[in-house]
């Protein structure tokens, strides 16, 4: 009974594993025909052939050069299948496998499964309009253009010739009566269907056509099976998964339980050094998996997660496959954080008050020109991030995302202003995790409280106002996705309690519903006259809002004016 299933193996590497698997098939009574890629050195091939010469149930078919995407793979399969049908008359199904395939269940279970379905062909076969698998932009065109050049060895000529055919509108004529289908290379066909394909009177016509089809091993048998089969199940009995680039997933030792859950008969592609897998599955029936219906869909969710992790990654964590590609990041940062613009200038000990009130880690000006002002004056924090300005400014976005990633689970707050390095402001503005609170014009308070030459103050004030104005334009742009609140200084100091309460509420702070006290505001007596002096010197400080000459700090009981809410 076991001889009713014949195994055709296409081998090109790891011949010692192919020998091990071939003997496993034979131990269950299945005849095996092996094709070894002509690219394998003659001496290596001869050693492999001699190693299996003791078993008359293992034959070797004529060798062909097999290059991915070319006709050689189909020709090798044809010759091996012809030898199988000619030499082993008892074979009812021919199972195509590779040297990297590994039987996951007792071979007798596969034999019994196929014996119960003597007229069924298992071959994935779908029209190009019905499949989303094709990677590389060639689906229907693989059947209507010509591909005389190797995609791997002659990529430039391949691409140029494809583009040339598109430009002149070239289209090949598909042989009459054929509807092109595609699917997995790994099939299991009945003797009736396979012999009809190989003995077709128009075989030479079909071969001439498919020789210039791209990746014909995924379309030749898949198309012709539709012509002759009376019962096709469009699926492969071989578990074979592909990543988002169209490359096959490789199974390693730590995939053992995953493969057990698949309930499939055969899996590829197995890593040649996965000793644990070969020991676990090339065993007797007592140690093999239990009899059940193959269901690769059970592990599809895991592979879908793997693809998502590779293409999207974890939010805020950059990896090699995405980092050089702008826009490929899965979220700019890993968790919410808060940026305070102008608060530390307007309030005394604002950072200490905010840390005590919210329990967050509150930094100073992380992008100050001299150094990154980490909380507590630390020189190095989580993730071995240094406070060096030079290292930080080499890639400010990477500095910020690393900081948020390495401190996730703890809310980070930091100060920002026009004196800081501005290269980070675009990143912050388009980050949905950022909560940005701005008091415009607060940069003037340190100037007001300094004892410097007024001409110098006027020059610096003009420069800082220009920088802050550009920053505000970025925050107000349509592309901004951060949660942004903007007050001018005059409206903020009228009643600071309400905006502070709003900010703490957005921080998720455990603070009381109504603040009993605000941080102490700096003494602004004479600040209005300072601004007037700037005006008198020809510099118009408009970002502070309407600030009368006699304006001083407001009392907490006065009503607050509404902030300008950007997001």
XYZ file of C-alpha atoms in Angstrom:
567
model
C 0.000 0.000 0.000
C 2.806 2.410 0.883
C 4.205 2.194 -2.622
C 1.104 3.992 -3.869
C 2.773 7.367 -3.151
C 5.986 8.276 -4.961
C 8.254 11.096 -3.829
C 10.109 13.339 -6.285
C 12.834 15.306 -4.513
C 14.567 18.362 -5.988
C 17.902 18.705 -4.211
C 20.581 21.375 -4.536
C 22.165 21.773 -1.103
C 22.577 20.066 2.309
C 22.805 16.656 0.643
C 23.328 14.880 3.962
C 19.879 16.056 5.094
C 18.360 15.028 1.767
C 19.832 11.545 2.256
C 18.343 11.369 5.746
C 14.869 12.395 4.528
C 15.005 10.095 1.475
C 15.706 7.096 3.714
C 12.787 8.146 5.922
C 10.448 8.090 2.908
C 11.833 4.712 1.875
C 11.431 3.257 5.353
C 7.699 3.747 4.866
C 7.836 2.020 1.462
C 7.594 5.092 -0.775
C 9.729 5.024 -3.948
C 11.918 8.101 -4.321
C 13.330 9.780 -7.437
C 15.935 12.442 -6.713
C 17.062 15.242 -8.990
C 20.316 16.947 -8.012
C 20.946 20.418 -9.411
C 23.665 20.433 -12.062
C 25.298 23.331 -10.218
C 26.325 20.834 -7.517
C 29.925 19.704 -8.059
C 30.245 16.347 -9.813
C 32.336 14.810 -7.018
C 29.783 15.886 -4.390
C 26.949 14.460 -6.476
C 28.735 11.147 -6.991
C 29.350 10.729 -3.243
C 25.664 11.411 -2.614
C 24.597 8.920 -5.282
C 26.917 6.213 -3.919
C 25.599 6.768 -0.389
C 22.078 5.861 -1.547
C 23.015 3.188 -4.103
C 22.223 0.386 -1.644
C 18.473 1.077 -1.931
C 16.841 0.057 -5.258
C 13.800 2.160 -4.381
C 15.821 5.355 -4.727
C 16.617 6.500 -8.277
C 18.411 9.541 -9.671
C 17.021 11.409 -12.676
C 19.125 13.188 -15.357
C 20.556 16.421 -13.997
C 19.552 19.895 -15.159
C 20.775 23.338 -14.182
C 18.148 24.815 -11.907
C 18.162 28.572 -11.426
C 15.358 30.336 -9.599
C 12.673 31.678 -11.915
C 13.845 29.719 -14.980
C 12.641 26.753 -17.012
C 15.314 24.389 -15.685
C 13.308 23.653 -12.525
C 10.282 22.567 -14.565
C 12.403 20.410 -16.854
C 14.051 18.732 -13.879
C 10.616 18.031 -12.386
C 9.333 16.637 -15.690
C 12.220 14.172 -16.066
C 12.029 12.987 -12.470
C 8.232 12.564 -12.684
C 8.539 10.606 -15.944
C 11.036 8.270 -14.308
C 8.708 7.833 -11.329
C 5.713 6.902 -13.482
C 7.781 4.652 -15.746
C 9.677 2.691 -13.067
C 7.037 2.400 -10.350
C 3.745 1.250 -11.800
C 2.036 1.004 -8.411
C 2.326 4.740 -7.722
C -1.077 6.474 -7.659
C 0.042 9.901 -6.350
C 3.338 11.717 -6.975
C 4.399 14.102 -4.207
C 6.874 16.836 -5.188
C 9.235 17.867 -2.401
C 12.586 19.575 -2.017
C 15.730 18.541 -0.219
C 14.844 20.997 2.554
C 11.389 19.461 3.119
C 10.758 17.558 6.318
C 7.890 15.084 6.912
C 6.080 16.152 10.085
C 3.782 13.140 10.491
C 4.137 9.404 9.933
C 4.417 8.751 6.194
C 1.723 6.069 6.465
C -0.757 8.767 7.479
C -0.021 10.625 4.226
C -0.407 7.376 2.266
C -3.751 6.640 3.940
C -4.927 10.216 3.441
C -4.235 10.075 -0.305
C -5.627 6.554 -0.634
C -8.938 7.883 0.672
C -8.830 10.512 -2.113
C -7.624 8.523 -5.147
C -8.898 11.018 -7.757
C -7.932 14.238 -5.965
C -5.054 16.465 -7.089
C -3.587 18.701 -4.400
C -2.099 21.686 -6.210
C -2.466 25.368 -5.441
C -3.892 26.825 -8.643
C -5.473 30.281 -8.998
C -5.696 32.946 -11.685
C -3.555 36.061 -11.318
C -6.643 38.167 -10.614
C -7.453 36.052 -7.567
C -4.161 36.032 -5.672
C -2.301 38.682 -3.665
C 0.962 36.694 -3.466
C 2.992 38.191 -6.301
C 5.852 40.317 -5.050
C 7.834 42.390 -7.526
C 5.138 43.867 -9.759
C 4.776 41.011 -12.293
C 1.523 39.084 -12.110
C -0.409 38.921 -15.394
C 2.665 40.239 -17.230
C 4.655 37.115 -16.427
C 2.401 35.362 -18.957
C 2.307 38.076 -21.653
C 5.944 39.255 -21.770
C 9.113 37.361 -22.628
C 11.868 36.722 -20.069
C 15.041 35.551 -21.802
C 17.323 37.072 -19.144
C 18.053 35.804 -15.636
C 16.472 37.867 -12.882
C 19.340 36.989 -10.542
C 22.403 37.113 -12.803
C 21.258 39.685 -15.375
C 19.002 41.951 -13.366
C 19.745 45.115 -15.352
C 19.019 43.399 -18.678
C 15.932 41.773 -17.162
C 14.498 45.123 -16.029
C 15.443 46.930 -19.248
C 13.861 44.272 -21.452
C 10.649 44.268 -19.397
C 10.425 48.052 -19.668
C 11.150 47.909 -23.413
C 8.306 45.414 -23.969
C 5.948 47.598 -21.978
C 6.910 50.666 -23.982
C 6.288 49.079 -27.380
C 3.125 47.331 -26.170
C 4.404 43.803 -26.766
C 2.132 40.947 -25.686
C 2.680 37.214 -26.147
C -0.100 35.024 -27.402
C -1.210 32.483 -24.812
C -1.700 29.005 -26.349
C -5.300 28.278 -27.249
C -7.291 26.553 -24.530
C -4.990 27.603 -21.645
C -5.994 29.907 -18.814
C -2.824 30.825 -16.873
C -2.899 29.815 -13.222
C -0.368 30.271 -10.445
C 0.379 28.574 -7.160
C 2.908 26.877 -4.938
C 5.596 24.814 -6.650
C 4.999 21.962 -4.202
C 2.127 19.760 -5.355
C 0.782 16.214 -5.126
C -0.794 14.964 -8.375
C -2.514 11.731 -9.316
C -0.921 9.448 -11.893
C -3.790 10.188 -14.308
C -3.342 13.988 -14.176
C 0.453 13.945 -14.179
C 0.720 11.467 -17.050
C -1.819 13.480 -19.073
C 0.328 16.589 -18.624
C 3.547 14.804 -19.570
C 2.003 12.989 -22.558
C -0.013 15.912 -23.918
C 0.178 16.009 -27.767
C 0.780 19.763 -27.517
C 3.473 19.465 -24.866
C 6.144 20.984 -27.114
C 3.891 23.963 -27.832
C 3.256 24.503 -24.151
C 6.948 24.110 -23.336
C 7.943 26.741 -25.910
C 5.492 29.112 -24.303
C 6.393 28.436 -20.664
C 10.142 28.579 -21.323
C 9.744 32.368 -21.558
C 7.282 32.731 -18.688
C 8.721 34.176 -15.500
C 8.951 31.608 -12.656
C 7.364 28.782 -14.692
C 7.622 26.265 -11.851
C 4.764 28.186 -10.196
C 2.572 28.179 -13.309
C 3.321 25.259 -15.703
C 1.798 22.381 -13.715
C -0.691 24.745 -12.054
C -2.092 25.739 -15.451
C -2.085 22.319 -17.128
C -3.592 20.588 -14.117
C -6.696 22.689 -14.721
C -6.928 21.179 -18.215
C -6.826 17.543 -17.135
C -7.779 17.147 -13.488
C -11.301 16.089 -12.607
C -10.964 17.070 -8.947
C -8.549 19.761 -7.771
C -8.131 20.880 -4.190
C -6.372 24.186 -4.631
C -3.959 23.818 -1.750
C -0.593 22.331 -1.078
C -0.066 19.556 1.432
C 3.344 21.112 2.147
C 3.540 23.864 4.753
C 5.469 26.682 3.107
C 5.279 30.262 4.392
C 6.618 33.402 2.754
C 7.534 36.811 4.129
C 6.406 40.181 2.770
C 9.285 40.178 0.259
C 8.227 36.828 -1.182
C 11.107 34.928 0.438
C 10.370 31.619 2.183
C 10.421 31.500 5.956
C 13.103 29.182 7.300
C 12.185 26.915 10.209
C 14.662 26.512 13.063
C 14.776 24.368 16.189
C 12.697 26.819 18.184
C 9.831 26.346 15.691
C 9.261 22.784 16.904
C 5.968 23.403 18.722
C 4.790 25.703 15.943
C 5.276 22.931 13.379
C 3.516 20.430 15.619
C 0.468 22.705 15.800
C 0.252 22.951 12.002
C -0.845 19.294 11.653
C 0.677 19.361 8.151
C 2.268 16.334 6.487
C 5.410 18.105 5.239
C 7.092 21.471 5.903
C 9.721 23.492 4.138
C 12.138 25.252 4.383
C 14.019 23.545 7.234
C 17.412 24.893 8.295
C 19.998 22.151 7.644
C 21.419 22.519 11.168
C 18.046 22.232 12.920
C 19.062 18.940 14.571
C 16.180 19.055 17.032
C 13.598 19.211 14.239
C 15.105 16.308 12.309
C 15.345 14.207 15.474
C 11.779 15.043 16.500
C 10.046 14.345 13.181
C 12.155 11.639 11.540
C 11.038 9.164 14.138
C 8.736 6.157 14.426
C 4.970 6.504 14.445
C 4.755 6.321 18.239
C 6.767 9.494 18.599
C 5.112 11.358 15.750
C 2.159 13.718 15.764
C -1.377 12.416 16.121
C -3.590 11.799 13.119
C -5.665 14.871 12.223
C -6.671 17.001 9.250
C -3.825 19.239 7.988
C -4.570 22.807 9.000
C -1.780 25.310 8.271
C -4.261 28.095 8.958
C -3.806 27.419 12.663
C -0.433 29.090 12.559
C -1.248 31.776 9.992
C -1.944 34.262 12.775
C 1.553 33.748 14.156
C 3.121 34.325 10.756
C 0.944 37.377 10.212
C 2.250 38.766 13.496
C 5.810 38.010 12.414
C 5.293 39.904 9.151
C 3.752 42.821 11.017
C 6.614 42.870 13.514
C 9.150 42.877 10.692
C 7.433 45.544 8.607
C 5.862 47.653 11.359
C 7.848 46.725 14.435
C 7.010 47.882 17.924
C 5.842 51.503 18.245
C 8.754 53.827 18.775
C 11.447 51.165 18.339
C 13.556 51.607 15.228
C 15.218 48.630 13.599
C 17.550 48.093 10.670
C 14.829 47.052 8.210
C 12.906 50.325 8.663
C 15.233 52.953 10.111
C 16.670 54.214 6.795
C 13.174 54.504 5.271
C 11.369 57.768 6.173
C 7.755 57.122 7.004
C 8.269 53.402 7.731
C 8.262 53.878 11.477
C 5.398 52.391 13.469
C 4.806 55.492 15.509
C 7.602 57.969 16.110
C 7.941 57.212 19.813
C 6.954 54.396 22.136
C 4.749 56.193 24.675
C 3.284 59.612 25.595
C 5.522 62.402 26.856
C 5.146 66.114 27.608
C 7.050 69.147 26.359
C 6.847 72.454 28.248
C 7.793 75.583 26.371
C 8.256 78.725 28.489
C 7.179 77.289 31.852
C 10.581 77.047 33.510
C 11.236 80.669 32.492
C 7.957 81.910 33.997
C 7.885 79.833 37.195
C 10.519 79.326 39.852
C 11.422 75.664 40.476
C 8.819 74.556 37.946
C 10.547 71.222 37.308
C 10.629 70.313 40.994
C 6.959 71.277 41.422
C 5.870 69.289 38.360
C 7.766 66.165 39.446
C 6.285 66.360 42.941
C 2.766 66.971 41.661
C 2.640 64.356 38.903
C 5.208 61.700 39.813
C 6.638 61.970 36.290
C 10.330 62.196 35.517
C 10.890 65.867 34.735
C 14.002 66.892 32.829
C 15.350 70.335 32.144
C 16.106 71.500 28.619
C 17.059 68.219 26.921
C 18.160 70.109 23.814
C 20.080 72.915 25.515
C 23.203 73.998 23.588
C 25.648 72.940 26.307
C 24.265 69.504 27.255
C 21.108 67.462 27.712
C 19.747 68.475 31.117
C 18.601 65.110 32.450
C 16.515 64.932 35.616
C 18.624 65.015 38.747
C 21.638 66.270 36.801
C 22.509 62.759 35.608
C 25.225 62.432 32.969
C 23.897 59.078 31.655
C 20.368 57.659 31.872
C 18.419 54.587 30.726
C 19.745 53.063 27.545
C 23.228 54.526 28.155
C 22.106 57.860 26.725
C 24.766 60.454 27.375
C 24.123 64.117 28.121
C 26.705 65.017 25.466
C 25.322 67.714 23.150
C 27.503 66.492 20.274
C 26.177 62.925 20.487
C 22.614 64.141 20.909
C 22.781 66.514 17.955
C 24.244 63.880 15.632
C 20.698 62.497 15.377
C 18.223 64.387 17.595
C 15.231 62.259 16.530
C 17.064 59.046 17.449
C 18.031 60.613 20.787
C 14.410 61.427 21.594
C 12.983 58.090 20.434
C 15.675 56.202 22.364
C 14.912 58.215 25.488
C 11.191 57.482 25.294
C 11.735 53.806 24.416
C 14.192 53.158 27.251
C 11.999 54.876 29.850
C 8.628 53.510 28.681
C 6.256 52.958 31.569
C 7.351 56.236 33.144
C 6.035 59.583 31.866
C 8.831 61.829 30.594
C 8.581 65.630 30.667
C 11.142 68.127 29.451
C 11.541 71.818 28.747
C 12.014 73.372 25.342
C 12.527 76.882 24.021
C 14.080 79.034 21.315
C 17.520 78.817 22.936
C 17.533 75.037 22.389
C 18.631 73.099 19.298
C 15.646 73.354 16.946
C 16.253 70.310 14.727
C 13.878 68.226 16.868
C 10.790 70.441 16.580
C 9.492 68.850 13.351
C 9.680 65.400 14.931
C 7.834 66.507 18.063
C 5.119 68.306 16.102
C 4.196 65.249 14.023
C 4.358 62.795 16.939
C 0.891 61.830 18.264
C 2.517 60.839 21.566
C 3.718 64.380 22.243
C 1.789 66.736 24.497
C 3.153 70.230 23.865
C 2.275 73.190 26.100
C 3.592 76.590 25.005
C 3.663 79.970 26.677
C 4.784 82.261 23.873
C 7.185 85.072 24.657
C 8.334 83.615 27.990
C 11.878 83.565 26.624
C 11.941 87.334 27.357
C 11.723 86.810 31.132
C 15.377 85.723 31.586
C 16.422 88.708 29.458
C 14.313 91.023 31.633
C 15.891 89.638 34.814
C 19.458 89.812 33.503
C 21.808 92.696 34.033
C 23.165 93.065 30.537
C 23.717 95.827 28.053
C 20.344 96.732 26.538
C 21.682 96.703 22.975
C 22.714 93.086 23.472
C 19.329 92.251 24.981
C 17.523 93.818 22.011
C 19.600 91.793 19.532
C 19.067 88.533 21.379
C 15.347 89.217 21.846
C 14.914 89.714 18.095
C 16.752 86.454 17.390
C 14.773 84.425 19.953
C 11.473 85.816 18.677
C 12.310 84.796 15.112
C 13.184 81.270 16.262
C 10.030 80.909 18.354
C 7.876 82.267 15.540
C 9.188 79.547 13.191
C 8.578 76.949 15.882
C 4.970 78.097 16.273
C 4.468 77.844 12.508
C 5.559 74.195 12.709
C 3.211 73.505 15.617
C 0.273 75.131 13.788
C 0.930 73.357 10.493
C -1.627 70.911 9.119
C 0.905 68.067 9.422
C 1.170 68.468 13.204
C -0.284 65.496 15.088
C 0.865 66.290 18.627
C -1.564 67.453 21.320
C -0.684 71.139 21.332
C -1.870 73.999 23.560
C -0.591 77.527 23.053
C -1.085 80.544 25.309
C 0.595 83.899 24.919
C 2.262 85.077 28.081
C -0.159 87.886 28.825
C -3.249 85.674 28.835
C -1.526 82.885 30.735
C -0.467 84.990 33.733
C -3.965 86.459 34.093
C -5.048 83.143 35.668
C -2.451 80.359 35.586
C -4.438 77.854 37.683
C -6.879 76.707 34.999
C -4.289 76.011 32.278
C -2.054 74.254 34.800
C -4.997 72.110 35.899
C -5.746 71.281 32.242
C -2.141 70.255 31.609
C -2.026 68.046 34.689
C -5.294 66.415 33.672
C -3.844 65.526 30.266
C -0.796 64.105 31.989
C -3.027 61.591 33.768
C -1.806 63.019 37.023
C -3.155 61.780 40.383
C -3.309 65.436 41.415
C -6.535 66.755 43.049
C -9.382 68.018 40.846
C -8.541 71.601 41.847
C -4.997 72.725 42.527
C -4.515 74.299 45.911
C -1.361 76.068 44.794
C 0.456 76.844 41.591
C 4.230 76.943 41.242
C 5.641 80.278 42.282
C 5.722 82.760 39.437
C 8.755 84.999 39.007
C 8.402 88.669 39.899
C 7.286 90.457 36.730
C 7.190 93.954 38.183
C 8.500 96.239 35.449
C 8.246 93.625 32.721
C 5.753 95.707 30.733
C 8.156 98.646 30.733
C 10.948 96.306 29.581
C 8.873 95.294 26.569
C 8.095 98.942 25.864
C 11.813 99.715 25.942
C 12.363 97.010 23.323
C 9.688 98.650 21.191
C 11.307 102.016 21.667
C 14.547 100.536 20.354
C 12.787 99.336 17.176
C 12.186 95.705 18.183
C 8.490 94.711 18.399
C 7.959 91.873 20.951
C 4.557 90.712 19.693
C 4.590 87.091 20.944
C 3.861 88.065 24.574
C 0.379 89.332 23.747
C -1.149 92.534 25.050
C 1.128 93.373 27.974
C 0.473 96.876 29.444
C 3.408 98.814 30.816
C 2.144 98.462 34.386
C 1.217 94.759 34.000
C 2.243 92.587 36.925
C 1.480 89.004 37.950
C -2.223 88.115 38.238
C -3.952 86.640 41.253
C -5.247 83.068 41.017
C -8.854 84.242 41.550
C -9.033 86.067 38.220
C -10.800 84.239 35.335
C -8.543 82.508 32.823
C -8.688 83.196 29.113
C -9.025 80.191 26.844
C -5.808 78.825 25.340
C -5.216 78.490 21.644
C -5.773 74.742 21.175
C -4.035 73.377 18.086
C -4.732 69.692 18.584
